[in-house]
mmCIF file of C-alpha atoms in Angstrom:
data_model
loop_
_atom_site.group_PDB
_atom_site.id
_atom_site.type_symbol
_atom_site.label_atom_id
_atom_site.label_comp_id
_atom_site.label_asym_id
_atom_site.label_seq_id
_atom_site.Cartn_x
_atom_site.Cartn_y
_atom_site.Cartn_z
ATOM 1 C CA UNK A 12 2.185 23.928 15.510
ATOM 2 C CA UNK A 13 4.267 21.760 13.181
ATOM 3 C CA UNK A 14 7.715 20.994 14.660
ATOM 4 C CA UNK A 15 10.632 22.553 12.758
ATOM 5 C CA UNK A 16 11.913 19.063 11.996
ATOM 6 C CA UNK A 17 8.761 18.380 9.963
ATOM 7 C CA UNK A 18 8.340 21.710 8.217
ATOM 8 C CA UNK A 19 8.779 21.608 4.448
ATOM 9 C CA UNK A 20 9.136 24.278 1.761
ATOM 10 C CA UNK A 21 5.949 25.567 0.140
ATOM 11 C CA UNK A 22 6.993 24.141 -3.241
ATOM 12 C CA UNK A 23 7.814 20.463 -2.699
ATOM 13 C CA UNK A 24 9.997 18.193 -4.799
ATOM 14 C CA UNK A 25 8.981 14.618 -4.105
ATOM 15 C CA UNK A 26 12.551 13.395 -4.649
ATOM 16 C CA UNK A 27 13.850 15.760 -1.977
ATOM 17 C CA UNK A 28 11.096 14.630 0.383
ATOM 18 C CA UNK A 29 11.981 11.010 -0.379
ATOM 19 C CA UNK A 30 15.630 11.598 0.493
ATOM 20 C CA UNK A 31 14.658 13.462 3.669
ATOM 21 C CA UNK A 32 12.618 10.572 5.086
ATOM 22 C CA UNK A 33 13.152 9.592 8.704
ATOM 23 C CA UNK A 34 15.157 6.370 8.956
ATOM 24 C CA UNK A 35 16.157 6.495 12.629
ATOM 25 C CA UNK A 36 13.539 5.252 15.080
ATOM 26 C CA UNK A 37 14.999 7.318 17.902
ATOM 27 C CA UNK A 38 14.680 10.485 15.831
ATOM 28 C CA UNK A 39 11.055 9.617 15.105
ATOM 29 C CA UNK A 40 10.299 9.096 18.794
ATOM 30 C CA UNK A 41 12.069 12.349 19.683
ATOM 31 C CA UNK A 42 9.956 14.312 17.186
ATOM 32 C CA UNK A 43 6.772 12.789 18.615
ATOM 33 C CA UNK A 44 7.726 13.532 22.248
ATOM 34 C CA UNK A 45 8.069 9.810 22.851
ATOM 35 C CA UNK A 46 11.823 9.597 23.437
ATOM 36 C CA UNK A 47 11.185 7.683 26.667
ATOM 37 C CA UNK A 48 10.116 4.699 24.533
ATOM 38 C CA UNK A 49 13.538 4.292 22.902
ATOM 39 C CA UNK A 50 14.349 1.441 25.267
ATOM 40 C CA UNK A 51 11.506 -0.619 23.783
ATOM 41 C CA UNK A 52 12.966 -0.612 20.252
ATOM 42 C CA UNK A 53 14.433 -3.823 18.840
ATOM 43 C CA UNK A 54 18.200 -4.185 18.972
ATOM 44 C CA UNK A 55 18.171 -4.653 15.204
ATOM 45 C CA UNK A 56 15.651 -4.867 12.390
ATOM 46 C CA UNK A 57 15.393 -7.055 9.315
ATOM 47 C CA UNK A 58 18.270 -6.158 6.968
ATOM 48 C CA UNK A 59 17.003 -3.805 4.280
ATOM 49 C CA UNK A 60 13.719 -3.282 6.094
ATOM 50 C CA UNK A 61 14.464 -0.794 8.819
ATOM 51 C CA UNK A 62 12.386 2.231 9.638
ATOM 52 C CA UNK A 63 11.540 4.515 6.722
ATOM 53 C CA UNK A 64 8.783 7.128 6.834
ATOM 54 C CA UNK A 65 8.330 10.490 5.061
ATOM 55 C CA UNK A 66 8.088 13.561 7.260
ATOM 56 C CA UNK A 67 4.763 14.442 5.604
ATOM 57 C CA UNK A 68 3.296 11.255 7.061
ATOM 58 C CA UNK A 69 4.881 11.817 10.465
ATOM 59 C CA UNK A 70 3.266 15.249 10.526
ATOM 60 C CA UNK A 71 -0.154 13.554 10.757
ATOM 61 C CA UNK A 72 0.788 11.538 13.836
ATOM 62 C CA UNK A 73 -0.382 12.600 17.295
ATOM 63 C CA UNK A 74 2.508 13.797 19.425
ATOM 64 C CA UNK A 75 2.859 12.118 22.775
ATOM 65 C CA UNK A 76 0.610 9.179 21.829
ATOM 66 C CA UNK A 77 2.390 5.802 21.693
ATOM 67 C CA UNK A 78 -0.849 4.217 20.398
ATOM 68 C CA UNK A 79 -1.182 6.561 17.411
ATOM 69 C CA UNK A 80 -2.516 4.437 14.520
ATOM 70 C CA UNK A 81 -0.066 5.882 11.990
ATOM 71 C CA UNK A 82 2.934 5.430 14.252
ATOM 72 C CA UNK A 83 1.984 1.807 14.926
ATOM 73 C CA UNK A 84 2.119 1.046 11.199
ATOM 74 C CA UNK A 85 5.754 2.116 10.803
ATOM 75 C CA UNK A 86 7.571 1.790 14.151
ATOM 76 C CA UNK A 87 9.670 -1.389 14.430
ATOM 77 C CA UNK A 88 8.799 -3.396 17.548
ATOM 78 C CA UNK A 89 10.513 -6.222 19.369
ATOM 79 C CA UNK A 90 7.513 -8.440 18.587
ATOM 80 C CA UNK A 91 8.711 -8.665 14.974
ATOM 81 C CA UNK A 92 11.343 -11.174 16.017
ATOM 82 C CA UNK A 93 8.911 -13.394 17.943
ATOM 83 C CA UNK A 94 8.238 -16.721 16.193
ATOM 84 C CA UNK A 95 4.596 -17.300 15.262
ATOM 85 C CA UNK A 96 3.129 -20.487 13.837
ATOM 86 C CA UNK A 97 1.910 -20.075 10.260
ATOM 87 C CA UNK A 98 3.679 -16.764 9.645
ATOM 88 C CA UNK A 99 6.086 -17.344 6.766
ATOM 89 C CA UNK A 100 8.428 -15.563 4.354
ATOM 90 C CA UNK A 101 6.186 -15.791 1.256
ATOM 91 C CA UNK A 102 2.641 -15.779 2.665
ATOM 92 C CA UNK A 103 0.766 -15.393 -0.647
ATOM 93 C CA UNK A 104 3.013 -17.676 -2.752
ATOM 94 C CA UNK A 105 4.273 -14.896 -5.007
ATOM 95 C CA UNK A 106 7.298 -16.909 -6.070
ATOM 96 C CA UNK A 107 5.133 -19.797 -7.247
ATOM 97 C CA UNK A 108 3.199 -17.393 -9.504
ATOM 98 C CA UNK A 109 6.119 -16.177 -11.606
ATOM 99 C CA UNK A 110 5.678 -16.476 -15.353
ATOM 100 C CA UNK A 111 9.358 -16.191 -16.192
ATOM 101 C CA UNK A 112 12.382 -16.117 -13.910
ATOM 102 C CA UNK A 113 13.732 -12.614 -13.351
ATOM 103 C CA UNK A 114 11.020 -10.760 -15.298
ATOM 104 C CA UNK A 115 9.081 -9.739 -12.193
ATOM 105 C CA UNK A 116 5.780 -10.882 -13.730
ATOM 106 C CA UNK A 117 3.268 -12.731 -11.557
ATOM 107 C CA UNK A 118 0.180 -14.387 -13.036
ATOM 108 C CA UNK A 119 -2.371 -15.456 -10.422
ATOM 109 C CA UNK A 120 -5.724 -14.379 -11.825
ATOM 110 C CA UNK A 121 -7.392 -14.680 -15.217
ATOM 111 C CA UNK A 122 -6.743 -11.804 -17.611
ATOM 112 C CA UNK A 123 -4.365 -9.978 -15.283
ATOM 113 C CA UNK A 124 -0.623 -9.895 -14.830
ATOM 114 C CA UNK A 125 1.090 -8.213 -11.889
ATOM 115 C CA UNK A 126 4.463 -6.558 -12.364
ATOM 116 C CA UNK A 127 6.796 -6.270 -9.400
ATOM 117 C CA UNK A 128 8.095 -2.987 -10.737
ATOM 118 C CA UNK A 129 10.562 -2.117 -7.977
ATOM 119 C CA UNK A 130 11.521 -3.005 -4.442
ATOM 120 C CA UNK A 131 11.632 0.628 -3.335
ATOM 121 C CA UNK A 132 8.918 2.249 -1.246
ATOM 122 C CA UNK A 133 8.631 5.607 0.502
ATOM 123 C CA UNK A 134 7.445 3.969 3.720
ATOM 124 C CA UNK A 135 8.232 0.628 5.308
ATOM 125 C CA UNK A 136 4.931 -0.665 6.649
ATOM 126 C CA UNK A 137 5.721 -3.240 9.301
ATOM 127 C CA UNK A 138 2.941 -5.578 8.107
ATOM 128 C CA UNK A 139 4.107 -5.606 4.458
ATOM 129 C CA UNK A 140 3.483 -9.027 2.894
ATOM 130 C CA UNK A 141 6.516 -8.575 0.615
ATOM 131 C CA UNK A 142 8.951 -7.570 3.340
ATOM 132 C CA UNK A 143 11.004 -10.716 2.548
ATOM 133 C CA UNK A 144 10.523 -10.718 -1.246
ATOM 134 C CA UNK A 145 13.772 -11.245 -3.255
ATOM 135 C CA UNK A 146 13.528 -8.001 -5.222
ATOM 136 C CA UNK A 147 17.103 -8.262 -6.471
ATOM 137 C CA UNK A 148 16.073 -11.375 -8.431
ATOM 138 C CA UNK A 149 12.617 -10.291 -9.639
ATOM 139 C CA UNK A 150 12.206 -6.765 -11.009
ATOM 140 C CA UNK A 151 9.992 -5.967 -13.986
ATOM 141 C CA UNK A 152 11.658 -2.612 -14.722
ATOM 142 C CA UNK A 153 15.062 -4.182 -15.318
ATOM 143 C CA UNK A 154 16.491 -3.614 -18.791
ATOM 144 C CA UNK A 155 13.949 -0.970 -19.822
ATOM 145 C CA UNK A 156 11.160 -3.519 -19.208
ATOM 146 C CA UNK A 157 12.287 -5.578 -22.214
ATOM 147 C CA UNK A 158 11.783 -9.089 -20.757
ATOM 148 C CA UNK A 159 8.543 -8.001 -19.139
ATOM 149 C CA UNK A 160 7.088 -6.580 -22.347
ATOM 150 C CA UNK A 161 8.029 -9.733 -24.238
ATOM 151 C CA UNK A 162 6.255 -11.845 -21.622
ATOM 152 C CA UNK A 163 3.121 -9.681 -21.688
ATOM 153 C CA UNK A 164 3.001 -9.591 -25.468
ATOM 154 C CA UNK A 165 3.153 -13.356 -25.770
ATOM 155 C CA UNK A 166 -0.009 -13.980 -23.731
ATOM 156 C CA UNK A 167 -3.096 -12.688 -25.524
ATOM 157 C CA UNK A 168 -5.320 -13.603 -22.550
ATOM 158 C CA UNK A 169 -3.932 -10.663 -20.588
ATOM 159 C CA UNK A 170 -6.141 -7.578 -20.620
ATOM 160 C CA UNK A 171 -4.946 -5.785 -17.495
ATOM 161 C CA UNK A 172 -1.449 -4.976 -16.234
ATOM 162 C CA UNK A 173 -1.082 -4.274 -12.526
ATOM 163 C CA UNK A 174 1.909 -2.285 -11.304
ATOM 164 C CA UNK A 175 2.992 -3.196 -7.807
ATOM 165 C CA UNK A 176 6.172 -3.453 -5.815
ATOM 166 C CA UNK A 177 7.534 -1.993 -3.518
ATOM 167 C CA UNK A 178 5.739 1.025 -4.867
ATOM 168 C CA UNK A 179 5.686 1.581 -8.639
ATOM 169 C CA UNK A 180 5.434 5.363 -8.214
ATOM 170 C CA UNK A 181 8.861 5.309 -6.600
ATOM 171 C CA UNK A 182 10.137 4.943 -10.177
ATOM 172 C CA UNK A 183 10.636 8.123 -12.153
ATOM 173 C CA UNK A 184 7.866 9.116 -14.500
ATOM 174 C CA UNK A 185 10.256 8.681 -17.419
ATOM 175 C CA UNK A 186 10.821 5.064 -16.381
ATOM 176 C CA UNK A 187 7.081 4.457 -16.120
ATOM 177 C CA UNK A 188 6.585 6.028 -19.557
ATOM 178 C CA UNK A 189 9.023 3.476 -21.003
ATOM 179 C CA UNK A 190 6.640 0.745 -19.912
ATOM 180 C CA UNK A 191 3.490 2.321 -21.303
ATOM 181 C CA UNK A 192 5.230 3.128 -24.579
ATOM 182 C CA UNK A 193 5.882 -0.607 -24.867
ATOM 183 C CA UNK A 194 2.333 -1.474 -23.841
ATOM 184 C CA UNK A 195 1.025 0.707 -26.674
ATOM 185 C CA UNK A 196 2.251 -1.974 -29.040
ATOM 186 C CA UNK A 197 0.372 -4.751 -27.212
ATOM 187 C CA UNK A 198 -3.215 -4.412 -28.387
ATOM 188 C CA UNK A 199 -4.717 -6.943 -25.989
ATOM 189 C CA UNK A 200 -3.634 -4.910 -22.940
ATOM 190 C CA UNK A 201 -6.382 -2.385 -22.255
ATOM 191 C CA UNK A 202 -6.136 -1.482 -18.551
ATOM 192 C CA UNK A 203 -3.289 -0.187 -16.412
ATOM 193 C CA UNK A 204 -3.809 -0.569 -12.670
ATOM 194 C CA UNK A 205 -1.362 1.039 -10.249
ATOM 195 C CA UNK A 206 -1.197 -0.085 -6.633
ATOM 196 C CA UNK A 207 0.480 2.694 -4.684
ATOM 197 C CA UNK A 208 0.814 4.173 -1.229
ATOM 198 C CA UNK A 209 2.682 7.290 -2.377
ATOM 199 C CA UNK A 210 -0.329 9.600 -2.920
ATOM 200 C CA UNK A 211 -1.070 8.998 0.772
ATOM 201 C CA UNK A 212 2.371 8.989 2.403
ATOM 202 C CA UNK A 213 4.150 11.300 -0.081
ATOM 203 C CA UNK A 214 1.446 13.287 -1.933
ATOM 204 C CA UNK A 215 4.039 15.525 -3.579
ATOM 205 C CA UNK A 216 4.727 12.553 -5.895
ATOM 206 C CA UNK A 217 1.527 13.435 -7.763
ATOM 207 C CA UNK A 218 3.291 16.193 -9.683
ATOM 208 C CA UNK A 219 2.624 17.752 -13.114
ATOM 209 C CA UNK A 220 4.965 15.332 -14.886
ATOM 210 C CA UNK A 221 3.158 12.301 -13.486
ATOM 211 C CA UNK A 222 -0.239 13.779 -14.313
ATOM 212 C CA UNK A 223 0.786 14.602 -17.882
ATOM 213 C CA UNK A 224 1.906 10.999 -18.346
ATOM 214 C CA UNK A 225 -1.309 9.554 -16.942
ATOM 215 C CA UNK A 226 -3.472 11.928 -18.998
ATOM 216 C CA UNK A 227 -1.744 10.915 -22.225
ATOM 217 C CA UNK A 228 -2.306 7.150 -21.960
ATOM 218 C CA UNK A 229 -4.607 5.195 -24.285
ATOM 219 C CA UNK A 230 -5.046 2.650 -21.493
ATOM 220 C CA UNK A 231 -7.873 2.825 -18.994
ATOM 221 C CA UNK A 232 -6.306 3.931 -15.711
ATOM 222 C CA UNK A 233 -7.126 2.598 -12.258
ATOM 223 C CA UNK A 234 -5.193 3.780 -9.210
ATOM 224 C CA UNK A 235 -5.602 1.722 -6.046
ATOM 225 C CA UNK A 236 -4.317 3.686 -3.079
ATOM 226 C CA UNK A 237 -3.588 2.207 0.323
ATOM 227 C CA UNK A 238 -4.899 3.963 3.426
ATOM 228 C CA UNK A 239 -5.732 2.169 6.656
ATOM 229 C CA UNK A 240 -7.011 5.026 8.809
ATOM 230 C CA UNK A 241 -8.840 8.303 8.150
ATOM 231 C CA UNK A 242 -6.055 10.189 9.959
ATOM 232 C CA UNK A 243 -3.797 9.440 6.987
ATOM 233 C CA UNK A 244 -5.890 11.597 4.647
ATOM 234 C CA UNK A 245 -5.235 15.299 5.209
ATOM 235 C CA UNK A 246 -5.856 18.213 2.855
ATOM 236 C CA UNK A 247 -2.618 17.617 0.930
ATOM 237 C CA UNK A 248 -3.525 13.987 0.323
ATOM 238 C CA UNK A 249 -7.055 14.947 -0.725
ATOM 239 C CA UNK A 250 -5.587 17.400 -3.242
ATOM 240 C CA UNK A 251 -3.297 14.704 -4.685
ATOM 241 C CA UNK A 252 -6.297 12.405 -5.141
ATOM 242 C CA UNK A 253 -8.251 15.150 -6.883
ATOM 243 C CA UNK A 254 -5.384 15.640 -9.321
ATOM 244 C CA UNK A 255 -5.344 11.918 -10.106
ATOM 245 C CA UNK A 256 -9.086 11.968 -10.794
ATOM 246 C CA UNK A 257 -8.656 14.964 -13.089
ATOM 247 C CA UNK A 258 -6.043 12.942 -15.005
ATOM 248 C CA UNK A 259 -8.711 10.349 -15.800
ATOM 249 C CA UNK A 260 -7.971 7.779 -13.113
ATOM 250 C CA UNK A 261 -10.572 5.654 -11.374
ATOM 251 C CA UNK A 262 -9.657 5.701 -7.651
ATOM 252 C CA UNK A 263 -10.102 2.779 -5.259
ATOM 253 C CA UNK A 264 -8.694 2.082 -1.818
ATOM 254 C CA UNK A 265 -7.494 -1.103 -0.212
ATOM 255 C CA UNK A 266 -6.771 -1.461 3.488
ATOM 256 C CA UNK A 267 -5.376 -4.114 5.772
ATOM 257 C CA UNK A 268 -7.186 -4.930 8.997
ATOM 258 C CA UNK A 269 -4.575 -4.297 11.688
ATOM 259 C CA UNK A 270 -4.771 -4.772 15.428
ATOM 260 C CA UNK A 271 -4.229 -1.480 17.212
ATOM 261 C CA UNK A 272 -4.713 0.533 14.008
ATOM 262 C CA UNK A 273 -8.204 0.091 12.575
ATOM 263 C CA UNK A 274 -9.725 -2.906 14.351
ATOM 264 C CA UNK A 275 -12.872 -1.120 15.469
ATOM 265 C CA UNK A 276 -16.046 -0.225 13.583
ATOM 266 C CA UNK A 277 -15.698 3.508 14.248
ATOM 267 C CA UNK A 278 -12.240 3.654 12.651
ATOM 268 C CA UNK A 279 -13.304 1.639 9.615
ATOM 269 C CA UNK A 280 -16.492 3.656 9.116
ATOM 270 C CA UNK A 281 -14.665 6.968 9.343
ATOM 271 C CA UNK A 282 -12.080 5.748 6.835
ATOM 272 C CA UNK A 283 -14.802 4.813 4.325
ATOM 273 C CA UNK A 284 -16.525 8.166 4.844
ATOM 274 C CA UNK A 285 -13.273 10.108 4.454
ATOM 275 C CA UNK A 286 -12.416 8.204 1.293
ATOM 276 C CA UNK A 287 -15.822 8.977 -0.166
ATOM 277 C CA UNK A 288 -15.328 12.668 0.624
ATOM 278 C CA UNK A 289 -12.295 12.380 -1.653
ATOM 279 C CA UNK A 290 -14.310 10.450 -4.272
ATOM 280 C CA UNK A 291 -12.408 7.222 -3.610
ATOM 281 C CA UNK A 292 -14.391 4.006 -3.247
ATOM 282 C CA UNK A 293 -13.430 1.425 -0.609
ATOM 283 C CA UNK A 294 -12.386 -1.706 -2.486
ATOM 284 C CA UNK A 295 -10.825 -4.364 -0.267
ATOM 285 C CA UNK A 296 -10.301 -4.787 3.446
ATOM 286 C CA UNK A 297 -7.628 -7.472 3.582
ATOM 287 C CA UNK A 298 -7.204 -9.941 6.382
ATOM 288 C CA UNK A 299 -3.551 -9.732 7.357
ATOM 289 C CA UNK A 300 -1.287 -11.836 5.164
ATOM 290 C CA UNK A 301 0.651 -14.113 7.553
ATOM 291 C CA UNK A 302 4.112 -12.755 6.814
ATOM 292 C CA UNK A 303 6.924 -13.474 9.258
ATOM 293 C CA UNK A 304 7.374 -10.497 11.568
ATOM 294 C CA UNK A 305 3.788 -9.232 11.522
ATOM 295 C CA UNK A 306 1.875 -11.599 13.798
ATOM 296 C CA UNK A 307 1.284 -8.835 16.379
ATOM 297 C CA UNK A 308 -1.022 -7.105 13.859
ATOM 298 C CA UNK A 309 -3.336 -10.110 13.425
ATOM 299 C CA UNK A 310 -7.080 -9.782 14.065
ATOM 300 C CA UNK A 311 -9.140 -12.943 14.594
ATOM 301 C CA UNK A 312 -11.431 -13.802 11.673
ATOM 302 C CA UNK A 313 -14.535 -13.859 13.849
ATOM 303 C CA UNK A 314 -13.739 -10.309 15.002
ATOM 304 C CA UNK A 315 -13.151 -9.201 11.415
ATOM 305 C CA UNK A 316 -16.496 -10.588 10.312
ATOM 306 C CA UNK A 317 -18.266 -8.884 13.203
ATOM 307 C CA UNK A 318 -16.659 -5.560 12.315
ATOM 308 C CA UNK A 319 -17.832 -5.734 8.715
ATOM 309 C CA UNK A 320 -21.328 -6.647 9.846
ATOM 310 C CA UNK A 321 -21.365 -3.483 11.967
ATOM 311 C CA UNK A 322 -20.231 -1.491 8.929
ATOM 312 C CA UNK A 323 -23.137 -2.883 6.918
ATOM 313 C CA UNK A 324 -25.515 -1.700 9.628
ATOM 314 C CA UNK A 325 -24.288 1.894 9.546
ATOM 315 C CA UNK A 326 -23.010 2.549 6.006
ATOM 316 C CA UNK A 327 -24.481 2.269 2.504
ATOM 317 C CA UNK A 328 -23.305 -0.846 0.703
ATOM 318 C CA UNK A 329 -20.966 1.014 -1.643
ATOM 319 C CA UNK A 330 -18.920 2.205 1.350
ATOM 320 C CA UNK A 331 -18.407 -1.270 2.814
ATOM 321 C CA UNK A 332 -15.163 -2.789 1.511
ATOM 322 C CA UNK A 333 -15.025 -6.471 0.640
ATOM 323 C CA UNK A 334 -13.390 -8.394 3.483
ATOM 324 C CA UNK A 335 -11.031 -10.847 1.793
ATOM 325 C CA UNK A 336 -8.009 -13.035 2.261
ATOM 326 C CA UNK A 337 -5.483 -13.963 -0.399
ATOM 327 C CA UNK A 338 -5.284 -17.739 -0.363
ATOM 328 C CA UNK A 339 -2.225 -19.151 -2.152
ATOM 329 C CA UNK A 340 -3.297 -20.935 -5.314
ATOM 330 C CA UNK A 341 -6.841 -19.523 -5.376
ATOM 331 C CA UNK A 342 -7.963 -17.894 -8.627
ATOM 332 C CA UNK A 343 -9.298 -14.780 -6.931
ATOM 333 C CA UNK A 344 -9.311 -13.018 -3.583
ATOM 334 C CA UNK A 345 -11.497 -15.084 -1.256
ATOM 335 C CA UNK A 346 -14.264 -13.506 0.868
ATOM 336 C CA UNK A 347 -13.463 -14.245 4.482
ATOM 337 C CA UNK A 348 -17.033 -15.428 5.023
ATOM 338 C CA UNK A 349 -16.390 -18.275 2.551
ATOM 339 C CA UNK A 350 -13.480 -19.706 4.509
ATOM 340 C CA UNK A 351 -14.075 -22.453 7.089
ATOM 341 C CA UNK A 352 -12.939 -22.899 9.721
ATOM 342 C CA UNK A 353 -12.185 -19.270 10.584
ATOM 343 C CA UNK A 354 -8.859 -18.435 12.103
ATOM 344 C CA UNK A 355 -8.959 -17.514 15.778
#
């Protein structure tokens, strides 16, 4: 039975669900019958990056299980403050990839520009590689996207625009429509890719207004969701993904390999199978970006490579995600098997 604290009205407004997110770690532990763990919480968390998790996502967690893979992704731990060699504030060199100061446009790969659309997100994943990003200085949506659109229009090599963040779907649909109205005047931009966790953690965001906007676009639409464990994908999430497909979106998934969450072949295989049930193809399995505060999630490269080899033995090739690392300065994501020496 769903606890009263997690029950939601039959007709859901994603904005109301957003506002009703759990932001107190003790409340989260109380709901999950884990109040006895309150003494293990950190005395304080990174400013601006405390606990935040929608009740819809909490409803998929196992009560009474401190090792629940969804809980582990969002619960702040004391280990976040432990120093770790090589774990830094800007692990993928985002700031070195800016095209223009303040426009929130990153250009790392040929033909593609990434827009840091917003710093807001419905859930604060403790392993987030942008947990220290200076969003107040670099936001693409500032000023009705004017600086961003000027930057995109001036580079005819750009064919694809990638919306990232934060989470771009935390913006209102009207704000997103401002961007695509501007992109309509840039003929060389043909593809809109949206990287988002909201269809998974807050599926009510995939509402009729969003779907009408997506359906109306001239651009090819790719939505890359982010799920790390099959337990994240319940019936409500599956329905949100079906609606996105019906709106003409190609659906891919990217995951992060996380210790204590999905670092076993069974978990990874079930995730790929569950995604395929929802007509979503596994895309990338990322080695953890070495961001300060997330070292306790790291999985050794040799273990990661062994896990993917086991996936190849039990799954068809199209269900095996590409195991990659983002190497600062590289012109593409790098297969982990190409990197020597491997990290232990």
